Short mmCIF file of C-alpha atoms in Angstrom, two decimals:
data_model
loop_
_atom_site.label_atom_id
_atom_site.label_comp_id
_atom_site.label_asym_id
_atom_site.label_seq_id
_atom_site.Cartn_x
_atom_site.Cartn_y
_atom_site.Cartn_z
CA LEU A 1 167.51 153.49 87.12
CA ALA A 2 166.93 152.43 90.74
CA ALA A 3 167.82 148.85 89.82
CA GLY A 4 170.86 150.01 87.84
CA MET A 5 172.30 151.64 90.94
CA ARG A 6 172.14 148.41 92.94
CA GLY A 7 175.36 147.04 91.48
CA SER A 8 177.31 150.13 92.52
CA LEU A 9 175.83 150.09 96.02
CA ASP A 10 176.99 146.48 96.37
CA TYR A 11 180.38 147.36 94.86
CA LEU A 12 180.89 150.12 97.45
CA THR A 13 179.53 148.10 100.37
CA HIS A 14 181.90 145.20 99.69
CA TYR A 15 184.90 147.18 98.41
CA ARG A 16 188.12 145.35 99.24
CA TYR A 17 190.00 148.17 101.00
CA GLU A 18 189.20 150.43 103.94
CA CYS A 19 190.98 153.77 103.60
CA THR A 20 189.06 156.77 104.94
CA GLU A 21 187.61 157.70 101.53
CA GLN A 22 186.36 154.19 100.89
CA THR A 23 185.02 153.90 104.44
CA VAL A 24 182.79 156.93 103.79
CA SER A 25 181.92 155.83 100.24
CA ARG A 26 180.77 152.52 101.70
CA PHE A 27 177.95 154.09 103.75
CA LEU A 28 177.29 157.61 102.37
CA PRO A 29 175.51 156.61 99.11
CA ASN A 30 173.55 153.94 101.01
CA VAL A 31 172.41 156.56 103.54
CA VAL A 32 171.36 158.96 100.76
CA THR A 33 169.50 156.19 98.93
CA HIS A 34 167.80 155.04 102.14
CA ARG A 35 166.59 158.56 102.93
CA ALA A 36 165.26 158.95 99.37
CA ALA A 37 163.43 155.62 99.61
CA GLN A 38 161.76 156.82 102.80
CA GLN A 39 160.67 160.05 101.10
CA LEU A 40 159.22 158.07 98.18
CA ASN A 41 157.54 155.49 100.46
CA LEU A 42 159.55 152.66 98.96
CA ASP A 43 160.22 149.53 100.96
CA ASN A 44 163.82 148.35 100.77
CA ALA A 45 164.02 145.80 103.56
CA ASP A 46 167.58 144.66 102.81
CA LEU A 47 168.96 148.19 102.96
CA SER A 48 166.94 149.08 106.07
CA ASP A 49 168.12 145.95 107.89
CA ASN A 50 171.81 146.21 106.97
CA LEU A 51 172.37 149.97 107.04
CA PRO A 52 172.64 150.50 110.84
CA ALA A 53 175.57 148.08 111.14
CA LEU A 54 177.21 149.49 108.01
CA VAL A 55 177.00 153.08 109.27
CA SER A 56 178.06 152.20 112.81
CA GLU A 57 181.11 150.27 111.64
CA GLY A 58 182.15 153.09 109.33
CA LEU A 59 181.70 155.81 111.93
CA GLN A 60 183.68 153.90 114.56
CA ARG A 61 186.56 153.45 112.12
CA LEU A 62 186.51 157.17 111.29
CA TYR A 63 186.39 158.19 114.95
CA ALA A 64 189.52 156.10 115.58
CA ARG A 65 191.38 157.66 112.65
CA GLN A 66 190.63 161.33 113.34
CA HIS A 67 193.84 163.28 113.91
CA ILE A 68 194.41 165.63 116.80
CA ASP A 69 193.87 168.62 114.47
CA GLY A 70 190.34 167.38 113.69
CA GLY A 71 191.10 166.17 110.18
CA TRP A 72 191.77 162.87 108.43
CA GLY A 73 194.27 161.56 105.89
CA TRP A 74 193.85 158.81 103.31
CA TRP A 75 195.26 156.37 105.87
CA SER A 76 196.00 156.90 109.56
CA ALA A 77 199.68 157.65 108.93
CA ASP A 78 198.92 160.36 106.35
CA LYS A 79 198.76 164.05 107.12
CA SER A 80 195.27 165.58 107.43
CA ASN A 81 193.82 166.30 104.01
CA PRO A 82 191.16 169.07 103.81
CA PHE A 83 189.39 167.48 100.85
CA LEU A 84 189.12 164.08 102.52
CA SER A 85 188.20 165.69 105.84
CA ALA A 86 185.33 167.53 104.14
CA TYR A 87 184.14 164.33 102.46
CA ILE A 88 184.14 162.51 105.79
CA LEU A 89 182.21 165.32 107.46
CA LEU A 90 179.65 165.20 104.63
CA GLY A 91 179.17 161.50 105.35
CA MET A 92 178.58 162.23 109.02
CA VAL A 93 176.13 165.05 108.24
CA GLU A 94 174.11 162.76 105.96
CA ALA A 95 174.18 159.95 108.52
CA ASP A 96 172.88 162.33 111.18
CA ARG A 97 170.06 163.48 108.86
CA ALA A 98 169.06 159.87 108.30
CA GLY A 99 168.65 159.40 112.05
CA PHE A 100 171.94 157.74 112.97
CA SER A 101 173.85 158.80 116.08
CA VAL A 102 177.01 160.76 115.31
CA GLU A 103 179.43 161.95 118.01
CA GLN A 104 179.10 165.73 118.15
CA ASN A 105 182.63 166.33 119.45
CA VAL A 106 184.03 164.59 116.35
CA VAL A 107 181.87 166.79 114.12
CA ASP A 108 182.88 169.93 116.03
CA ASP A 109 186.59 169.13 115.68
CA ALA A 110 186.12 168.46 111.96
CA LEU A 111 184.25 171.75 111.49
CA ASP A 112 187.05 173.61 113.25
CA HIS A 113 189.65 171.90 111.06
CA LEU A 114 187.80 172.77 107.85
CA GLN A 115 187.20 176.38 108.84
CA LYS A 116 190.92 176.73 109.51
CA SER A 117 191.67 175.06 106.16
CA LEU A 118 189.79 177.73 104.18
CA ARG A 119 192.14 179.92 102.18
CA LYS A 120 192.07 183.68 101.98
CA PRO A 121 190.85 184.82 98.54
CA LYS A 122 194.33 186.01 97.55
CA ASP A 123 195.75 182.56 98.36
CA VAL A 124 193.41 180.69 95.99
CA ALA A 125 195.89 180.53 93.13
CA SER A 126 195.31 177.27 91.23
CA ASN A 127 192.36 175.26 90.04
CA TRP A 128 192.78 172.50 92.63
CA GLN A 129 192.89 175.05 95.44
CA ALA A 130 189.71 176.70 94.14
CA ASN A 131 187.97 173.33 93.77
CA GLN A 132 188.95 172.33 97.29
CA GLN A 133 187.73 175.66 98.65
CA ALA A 134 184.38 175.15 96.88
CA PHE A 135 183.94 171.66 98.30
CA ILE A 136 184.78 172.74 101.85
CA LEU A 137 182.34 175.66 101.59
CA TYR A 138 179.65 173.30 100.29
CA VAL A 139 180.15 170.81 103.14
CA LEU A 140 180.16 173.61 105.73
CA ALA A 141 176.86 174.84 104.29
CA GLU A 142 175.40 171.33 104.45
CA ALA A 143 176.54 171.15 108.09
CA GLY A 144 174.77 174.43 108.91
CA GLU A 145 178.03 176.39 109.22
CA GLY A 146 178.07 178.13 105.83
CA ASP A 147 180.43 181.01 105.10
CA LEU A 148 178.66 183.43 102.75
CA GLY A 149 181.56 185.90 102.66
CA ARG A 150 184.13 183.39 101.45
CA SER A 151 181.56 181.85 99.09
CA VAL A 152 180.98 185.23 97.45
CA ALA A 153 184.74 185.80 97.25
CA LEU A 154 185.16 182.47 95.46
CA PHE A 155 182.24 183.30 93.15
CA ASP A 156 184.17 186.41 92.10
CA GLN A 157 187.09 184.10 91.19
CA ARG A 158 184.95 181.42 89.55
CA GLU A 159 187.08 181.36 86.41
CA LYS A 160 189.58 179.36 88.50
CA LEU A 161 187.01 176.67 89.24
CA ASP A 162 186.65 173.50 87.22
CA ILE A 163 183.14 172.44 86.22
CA PHE A 164 182.59 170.26 89.29
CA GLY A 165 183.88 173.06 91.53
CA ARG A 166 181.27 175.42 90.07
CA ALA A 167 178.61 172.79 90.72
CA TYR A 168 179.67 172.60 94.38
CA LEU A 169 179.57 176.39 94.64
CA ALA A 170 176.13 176.52 93.01
CA MET A 171 174.80 174.03 95.57
CA THR A 172 176.40 176.14 98.31
CA PHE A 173 174.52 179.26 97.20
CA GLY A 174 171.37 177.18 96.87
CA LEU A 175 171.67 176.51 100.60
CA LEU A 176 172.89 179.95 101.70
CA GLU A 177 170.72 182.13 99.42
CA PRO A 178 167.52 180.14 98.78
CA ASP A 179 165.56 183.30 97.92
CA ASP A 180 168.13 184.81 95.56
CA ASN A 181 169.00 182.77 92.47
CA THR A 182 171.29 185.33 90.86
CA ARG A 183 174.59 183.59 91.62
CA VAL A 184 173.11 180.12 91.23
CA ASN A 185 171.80 180.96 87.75
CA THR A 186 175.14 182.44 86.71
CA LEU A 187 177.01 179.31 87.79
CA LEU A 188 174.50 176.95 86.19
CA SER A 189 174.64 178.94 82.96
CA ASP A 190 178.43 178.59 82.94
CA ILE A 191 178.12 174.85 83.57
CA THR A 192 175.43 174.06 81.00
CA SER A 193 177.23 176.05 78.30
CA GLU A 194 180.11 173.55 78.54
CA ALA A 195 177.98 170.42 78.14
CA ILE A 196 179.06 167.99 75.42
CA VAL A 197 176.03 166.44 73.72
CA SER A 198 176.37 163.29 71.62
CA ALA A 199 174.40 160.21 70.63
CA THR A 200 175.10 158.64 74.02
CA GLY A 201 173.82 161.64 75.98
CA ALA A 202 175.27 164.75 77.63
CA HIS A 203 178.37 164.95 79.79
CA TRP A 204 181.10 167.32 80.94
CA GLU A 205 184.85 167.16 80.41
CA GLU A 206 187.37 169.06 82.49
CA SER A 207 190.19 170.95 80.79
CA GLN A 208 192.74 169.71 83.33
CA PRO A 209 192.96 166.90 85.90
CA ASP A 210 192.49 167.54 89.61
CA TYR A 211 194.33 164.70 91.32
CA TYR A 212 193.84 166.19 94.78
CA SER A 213 190.04 165.91 94.46
CA MET A 214 190.19 162.40 92.95
CA ASN A 215 188.19 163.82 90.05
CA THR A 216 187.34 162.37 86.64
CA ASP A 217 184.95 163.50 83.90
CA THR A 218 182.48 160.85 85.05
CA ARG A 219 182.60 162.21 88.59
CA SER A 220 182.18 165.78 87.30
CA THR A 221 179.10 164.75 85.31
CA ALA A 222 177.61 163.06 88.38
CA ILE A 223 178.15 166.18 90.53
CA VAL A 224 176.57 168.37 87.83
CA ILE A 225 173.55 166.04 87.77
CA ALA A 226 173.22 166.51 91.54
CA ALA A 227 173.43 170.30 91.21
CA LEU A 228 170.93 170.52 88.33
CA SER A 229 168.51 168.10 90.00
CA ARG A 230 168.46 170.25 93.13
CA LEU A 231 168.56 173.69 91.53
CA ASP A 232 167.09 173.34 88.01
CA PRO A 233 165.28 169.97 87.85
CA LYS A 234 163.51 170.75 84.55
CA ASN A 235 166.76 171.47 82.72
CA PRO A 236 166.56 169.68 79.34
CA LEU A 237 170.14 168.43 79.67
CA LEU A 238 169.34 166.30 82.71
CA PRO A 239 167.73 163.23 81.08
CA ASN A 240 170.57 163.02 78.57
CA ALA A 241 173.20 163.44 81.30
CA VAL A 242 171.60 160.62 83.28
CA ARG A 243 171.61 158.43 80.17
CA TRP A 244 175.31 159.14 79.56
CA LEU A 245 176.21 158.45 83.19
CA MET A 246 174.46 155.07 83.08
CA SER A 247 176.21 154.22 79.81
CA VAL A 248 179.76 154.60 81.18
CA ARG A 249 179.46 151.98 83.91
CA LYS A 250 182.00 149.17 83.81
CA ALA A 251 179.81 146.07 84.05
CA ASP A 252 177.40 146.91 86.89
CA HIS A 253 179.26 149.79 88.56
CA TRP A 254 181.34 152.88 87.90
CA GLU A 255 185.10 152.60 87.76
CA THR A 256 186.22 154.19 91.05
CA THR A 257 184.69 154.57 94.49
CA GLN A 258 184.46 158.35 94.03
CA GLU A 259 182.72 157.97 90.68
CA ALA A 260 180.31 155.42 92.13
CA ALA A 261 179.51 157.43 95.27
CA TRP A 262 178.78 160.68 93.43
CA ALA A 263 176.93 158.89 90.64
CA ILE A 264 174.56 157.36 93.19
CA ILE A 265 174.12 160.71 94.97
CA GLY A 266 173.43 162.51 91.68
CA LEU A 267 171.05 159.86 90.36
CA THR A 268 169.18 159.73 93.66
CA ASP A 269 168.68 163.50 93.47
CA TRP A 270 167.43 163.04 89.89
CA MET A 271 164.96 160.33 90.92
CA LEU A 272 163.56 162.55 93.67
CA ALA A 273 163.18 165.45 91.23
CA SER A 274 161.84 163.54 88.22
CA GLY A 275 159.66 160.71 89.45
CA GLU A 276 161.95 158.28 87.63
CA LEU A 277 160.59 155.47 89.82
CA GLU A 278 157.26 155.33 87.95
CA GLY A 279 158.27 152.46 85.65
CA ASP A 280 155.49 150.53 83.88
CA TYR A 281 156.47 148.35 80.88
CA ALA A 282 157.39 144.86 79.67
CA TRP A 283 160.83 143.81 78.42
CA THR A 284 162.37 140.97 76.42
CA VAL A 285 166.03 140.02 75.84
CA SER A 286 167.08 137.80 72.92
CA LEU A 287 170.47 136.60 71.68
CA ASN A 288 170.81 135.52 68.05
CA GLY A 289 167.05 135.05 67.76
CA GLU A 290 166.70 132.96 70.95
CA LYS A 291 164.80 134.50 73.86
CA LEU A 292 166.95 134.64 77.00
CA ASP A 293 164.46 136.18 79.42
CA GLU A 294 161.46 138.46 79.74
CA GLY A 295 159.66 140.34 82.49
CA ASN A 296 157.63 143.32 83.65
CA VAL A 297 158.58 146.52 85.47
CA THR A 298 156.09 148.26 87.76
CA PRO A 299 156.49 150.95 90.43
CA GLN A 300 156.67 148.10 92.96
CA THR A 301 159.51 146.29 91.16
CA VAL A 302 161.72 149.13 89.87
CA GLU A 303 164.50 148.27 92.32
CA ILE A 304 164.75 144.63 91.25
CA VAL A 305 167.86 143.83 89.21
CA THR A 306 167.62 141.14 86.54
CA GLU A 307 170.93 139.54 85.61
CA ILE A 308 171.10 137.37 82.50
CA ARG A 309 174.13 135.28 81.55
CA ALA A 310 174.91 133.49 78.31
CA GLY A 311 177.74 130.99 77.98
CA ILE A 312 180.44 131.06 75.36
CA GLU A 313 178.70 128.12 73.68
CA ASP A 314 175.73 130.41 72.93
CA LEU A 315 177.88 132.78 70.85
CA LEU A 316 178.60 132.50 67.14
CA ALA A 317 182.29 132.09 66.36
CA GLU A 318 182.33 133.18 62.71
CA GLU A 319 179.34 135.52 62.56
CA ILE A 320 178.11 138.71 64.18
CA ASN A 321 176.26 138.08 67.45
CA ARG A 322 173.02 140.04 67.81
CA LEU A 323 171.73 141.04 71.23
CA LEU A 324 168.18 142.43 71.08
CA ILE A 325 166.60 144.26 74.03
CA GLU A 326 162.95 145.23 73.54
CA ARG A 327 160.60 147.36 75.64
CA ALA A 328 156.81 147.40 75.14
CA PRO A 329 153.54 147.99 77.02
CA ARG A 330 152.64 145.29 79.52
CA GLU A 331 150.05 142.72 78.47
CA GLY A 332 146.61 144.30 78.48
CA GLU A 333 148.02 147.84 78.45
CA ASP A 334 148.10 150.29 75.55
CA GLU A 335 150.96 152.48 76.80
CA SER A 336 154.19 152.14 78.73
CA ALA A 337 156.04 154.55 81.01
CA GLY A 338 159.53 154.87 82.46
CA ARG A 339 163.00 154.24 81.08
CA LEU A 340 164.72 150.91 80.55
CA TYR A 341 168.41 150.94 81.50
CA TYR A 342 170.70 148.04 80.72
CA THR A 343 174.36 147.20 80.48
CA ALA A 344 175.91 144.40 78.43
CA HIS A 345 179.49 143.20 78.70
CA LEU A 346 181.66 140.30 77.62
CA GLU A 347 184.01 138.60 80.09
CA TYR A 348 186.84 136.34 79.03
CA TYR A 349 189.93 134.99 80.77
CA LYS A 350 193.34 134.23 79.31
CA PRO A 351 195.66 131.54 80.68
CA VAL A 352 197.78 133.41 83.22
CA ALA A 353 201.05 132.25 81.66
CA GLU A 354 200.07 134.12 78.48
CA VAL A 355 199.58 137.44 80.28
CA LYS A 356 202.49 139.75 79.47
CA ALA A 357 203.72 142.87 81.24
CA LEU A 358 202.01 146.11 80.28
CA ASP A 359 203.03 149.73 80.93
CA ARG A 360 200.34 152.41 80.96
CA GLY A 361 202.17 154.94 83.10
CA ILE A 362 203.67 152.62 85.74
CA ILE A 363 206.19 149.80 85.34
CA VAL A 364 206.08 146.87 87.76
CA ALA A 365 208.20 143.71 87.88
CA ARG A 366 208.52 140.83 90.36
CA GLN A 367 211.34 138.40 91.12
CA TYR A 368 211.47 135.37 93.42
CA THR A 369 214.75 134.34 95.06
CA LEU A 370 215.71 131.88 97.81
CA ASN A 371 218.02 134.32 99.53
CA GLU A 372 217.86 138.08 100.06
CA GLU A 373 221.51 138.41 99.03
CA THR A 374 221.30 136.47 95.77
CA GLU A 375 220.00 137.86 92.49
CA GLU A 376 219.28 134.45 90.94
CA ALA A 377 215.60 134.27 90.05
CA ILE A 378 213.70 131.05 90.75
CA SER A 379 210.40 129.56 89.60
CA GLU A 380 210.56 126.49 91.84
CA ALA A 381 210.98 125.82 95.58
CA GLN A 382 210.54 123.04 98.12
CA VAL A 383 207.92 122.84 100.87
CA GLY A 384 209.21 124.84 103.83
CA ASP A 385 211.46 127.14 101.81
CA ILE A 386 211.38 130.85 102.65
CA ILE A 387 211.09 132.74 99.36
CA THR A 388 212.09 136.38 99.04
CA VAL A 389 209.86 138.47 96.78
CA LYS A 390 211.48 141.53 95.21
CA LEU A 391 208.96 143.93 93.72
CA THR A 392 210.29 146.76 91.55
CA ILE A 393 208.15 149.81 90.79
CA ILE A 394 209.14 152.50 88.29
CA ALA A 395 207.12 155.73 88.31
CA PRO A 396 208.06 157.81 85.23
CA ASN A 397 206.01 160.71 86.64
CA ASP A 398 204.68 161.78 90.02
CA LEU A 399 201.68 159.64 90.96
CA HIS A 400 198.70 160.13 93.28
CA TYR A 401 196.75 157.62 95.37
CA VAL A 402 198.72 154.57 94.26
CA VAL A 403 197.84 150.98 95.15
CA ILE A 404 200.10 148.03 94.35
CA GLU A 405 198.81 144.46 94.59
CA ASP A 406 201.18 141.51 94.46
CA PRO A 407 199.35 138.15 94.54
CA PHE A 408 201.12 135.15 96.09
CA PRO A 409 201.44 131.88 94.18
CA ALA A 410 198.79 129.45 95.41
CA GLY A 411 200.52 126.97 97.71
CA THR A 412 202.44 129.72 99.51
CA GLU A 413 201.60 131.97 102.45
CA GLY A 414 202.80 135.42 103.37
CA ILE A 415 205.11 135.90 106.33
CA ASP A 416 203.64 138.71 108.39
CA ARG A 417 206.59 141.02 108.90
CA SER A 418 207.07 144.72 108.25
CA LEU A 419 207.89 145.20 104.59
CA ALA A 420 211.55 146.01 104.09
CA THR A 421 212.02 148.94 101.77
CA THR A 422 215.02 150.16 99.81
CA SER A 423 215.52 152.66 97.04
CA ILE A 424 217.66 152.06 94.00
CA VAL A 425 217.49 155.59 92.65
CA GLY A 426 221.01 156.96 92.68
CA GLU A 427 220.76 160.44 94.11
CA ARG A 428 218.92 161.74 97.13
CA PRO A 429 217.16 164.69 95.39
CA GLU A 430 215.10 162.17 93.40
CA PHE A 431 213.27 161.43 96.65
CA GLU A 432 212.50 164.90 97.86
CA ARG A 433 208.95 166.20 97.49
CA THR A 434 208.47 168.30 94.41
CA ASP A 435 206.54 170.99 96.30
CA ARG A 436 209.41 171.35 98.84
CA LYS A 437 206.97 172.86 101.35
CA ASN A 438 205.50 169.83 103.07
CA TYR A 439 207.95 167.55 104.84
CA TRP A 440 205.41 165.09 106.21
CA GLY A 441 207.02 161.70 105.86
CA TRP A 442 210.23 163.14 104.38
CA GLY A 443 212.53 160.49 102.98
CA TRP A 444 212.05 157.29 101.05
CA TRP A 445 209.11 155.75 102.88
CA TRP A 446 206.31 157.04 100.68
CA PHE A 447 203.98 154.12 101.31
CA SER A 448 201.82 155.10 104.27
CA HIS A 449 199.92 151.81 104.57
CA THR A 450 200.71 148.17 103.80
CA GLU A 451 198.67 145.00 104.16
CA MET A 452 199.79 141.37 104.19
CA ARG A 453 196.64 139.47 103.25
CA ASP A 454 196.06 135.75 102.89
CA GLU A 455 196.44 135.91 99.13
CA LYS A 456 198.55 139.00 98.39
CA ALA A 457 200.67 141.88 99.64
CA VAL A 458 199.22 145.38 99.14
CA LEU A 459 200.92 148.78 99.39
CA PHE A 460 199.36 152.25 99.31
CA ALA A 461 200.96 155.64 98.64
CA THR A 462 199.01 158.89 98.80
CA TYR A 463 201.73 160.52 96.72
CA LEU A 464 204.61 158.78 94.93
CA PRO A 465 207.34 160.93 93.36
CA ARG A 466 208.85 159.81 90.09
CA GLY A 467 211.62 157.33 90.65
CA THR A 468 212.40 153.64 91.05
CA TYR A 469 211.53 151.67 94.18
CA GLN A 470 212.17 148.13 95.34
CA TYR A 471 210.04 146.46 97.99
CA THR A 472 210.98 143.17 99.58
CA TYR A 473 208.93 140.70 101.60
CA GLN A 474 208.87 136.96 102.17
CA ILE A 475 206.51 134.05 101.59
CA ARG A 476 206.72 130.40 102.66
CA ALA A 477 206.20 127.42 100.35
CA SER A 478 203.50 125.28 101.97
CA LEU A 479 201.76 122.92 99.54
CA PRO A 480 203.37 120.98 96.68
CA GLY A 481 202.01 121.55 93.21
CA GLU A 482 202.29 123.60 90.04
CA TYR A 483 200.54 126.95 90.38
CA ASN A 484 199.65 129.84 88.11
CA VAL A 485 200.89 133.19 89.42
CA ILE A 486 198.67 136.23 88.82
CA PRO A 487 200.64 139.30 87.65
CA SER A 488 201.46 142.17 89.98
CA LEU A 489 199.31 145.26 89.40
CA ALA A 490 200.07 148.92 90.19
CA GLN A 491 197.60 151.72 89.49
CA GLU A 492 196.37 155.11 90.55
CA MET A 493 193.24 154.12 92.46
CA TYR A 494 191.11 157.07 91.34
CA PHE A 495 192.63 157.27 87.84
CA PRO A 496 192.83 153.56 86.92
CA GLU A 497 193.75 154.31 83.32
CA VAL A 498 197.25 154.95 84.76
CA PHE A 499 198.49 151.46 85.60
CA GLY A 500 201.07 148.79 84.99
CA ARG A 501 201.17 145.03 85.37
CA GLY A 502 203.90 142.44 85.43
CA ASP A 503 204.17 139.10 83.68
CA GLY A 504 202.04 136.12 84.59
CA GLY A 505 203.81 132.85 85.19
CA VAL A 506 203.95 129.39 86.74
CA PHE A 507 205.55 128.47 90.08
CA ARG A 508 206.29 124.90 91.20
CA ILE A 509 206.54 123.63 94.77
CA THR A 510 208.04 120.17 95.36
CA GLU A 511 208.21 117.91 98.42
#
């Protein structure tokens, strides 16, 4: 299990973007894991050596992005978001516990912002509002500023909470009422009664999405694991929930930064509660009867990841391929202990010209022209030409936390200018916010952050109303050649099953 978390720690540490959520997710799970390793007397030299710089860099970025009201948005230009502000404060609280220096005035301003963000009981009307209230109350309790009165009021309205919101509230009462388990037991009973048990383990599914909390069923299951590990570590559902959570990784990590961060937090809590680090067994991996690798796991090596690769030439084209993973006592031993976790996946790549556009909730299309005024599409240019890129995005429904990546053809370079933006939706009401109460950023400029990187243009929108948008920027043809062009990709960052991609293609640059 400890080794299985390594891939996600690396995924978070080297994640390609640096919004406030991902800045915290980069260091928070590492801090939690480091503190657990210290408690278990484990030596993780790489983490110990690299963590100070990782935490310091993250904290400095967060200090610079804090708004005057004490909160943070997804990006600097976004309005303060109570959920994100609470998540950032949680990261600072955990960093402080691990011995890192955190500026107290930043923490104080964040505490003040969150306390002002708490809703009166009568104003907690929807599930996302109740979930947000539960998370803020939990973070305040972790920071030593718990609010028992509002926590009790939310407990009395717990039917409005999703499963992960009840888990947050249970952990809150675990901190505020350590000698009275009445409310904790009620909440845990509600949670465990909704577990879904199958051959792959136990997990939890929400009845409705909570876009504002970036939540998925995987994230909910991870948060429940954290709550049960802290409050009911002998619960029989826990081992099966851990098994399910490990089984839903995509390759060596979970699918989003929020899933990965909370999975690592939950699994670390489980390891502390269960002694999961006491591994003692031998293993063997074979493919189609041929041994690929073998090894031993001991308490001293549980954090070591073994990666095994097999080439396409090792696979059978016309028959079933058989991957065999065996676990047994080590040589000279009669018994084995500990769990073996593994993940197996197949990677393949299609020629980019064969990749066709795909719509899974977002439509994206790209066009190259030699002049901003002309509509004639091109697939060829000369060295030195300025090429206009017109990117069209169609959102059939309102979207949350959207990222759009548009790779450049190799042999071109982006021209670092502000992205020009126009709308081609006919009537103005299409662009007004659907809630009609928050006019932050009113108008057509919904993308609060853009990046012109060496290899692609990237746009981010915290909230994107349904409609059609066209974004224009320019690239310069630099090196002659014939180049594959990777398709444009648009997706909801925390709900990546909602996405769209454009066509792949070929672009030629001549002398």
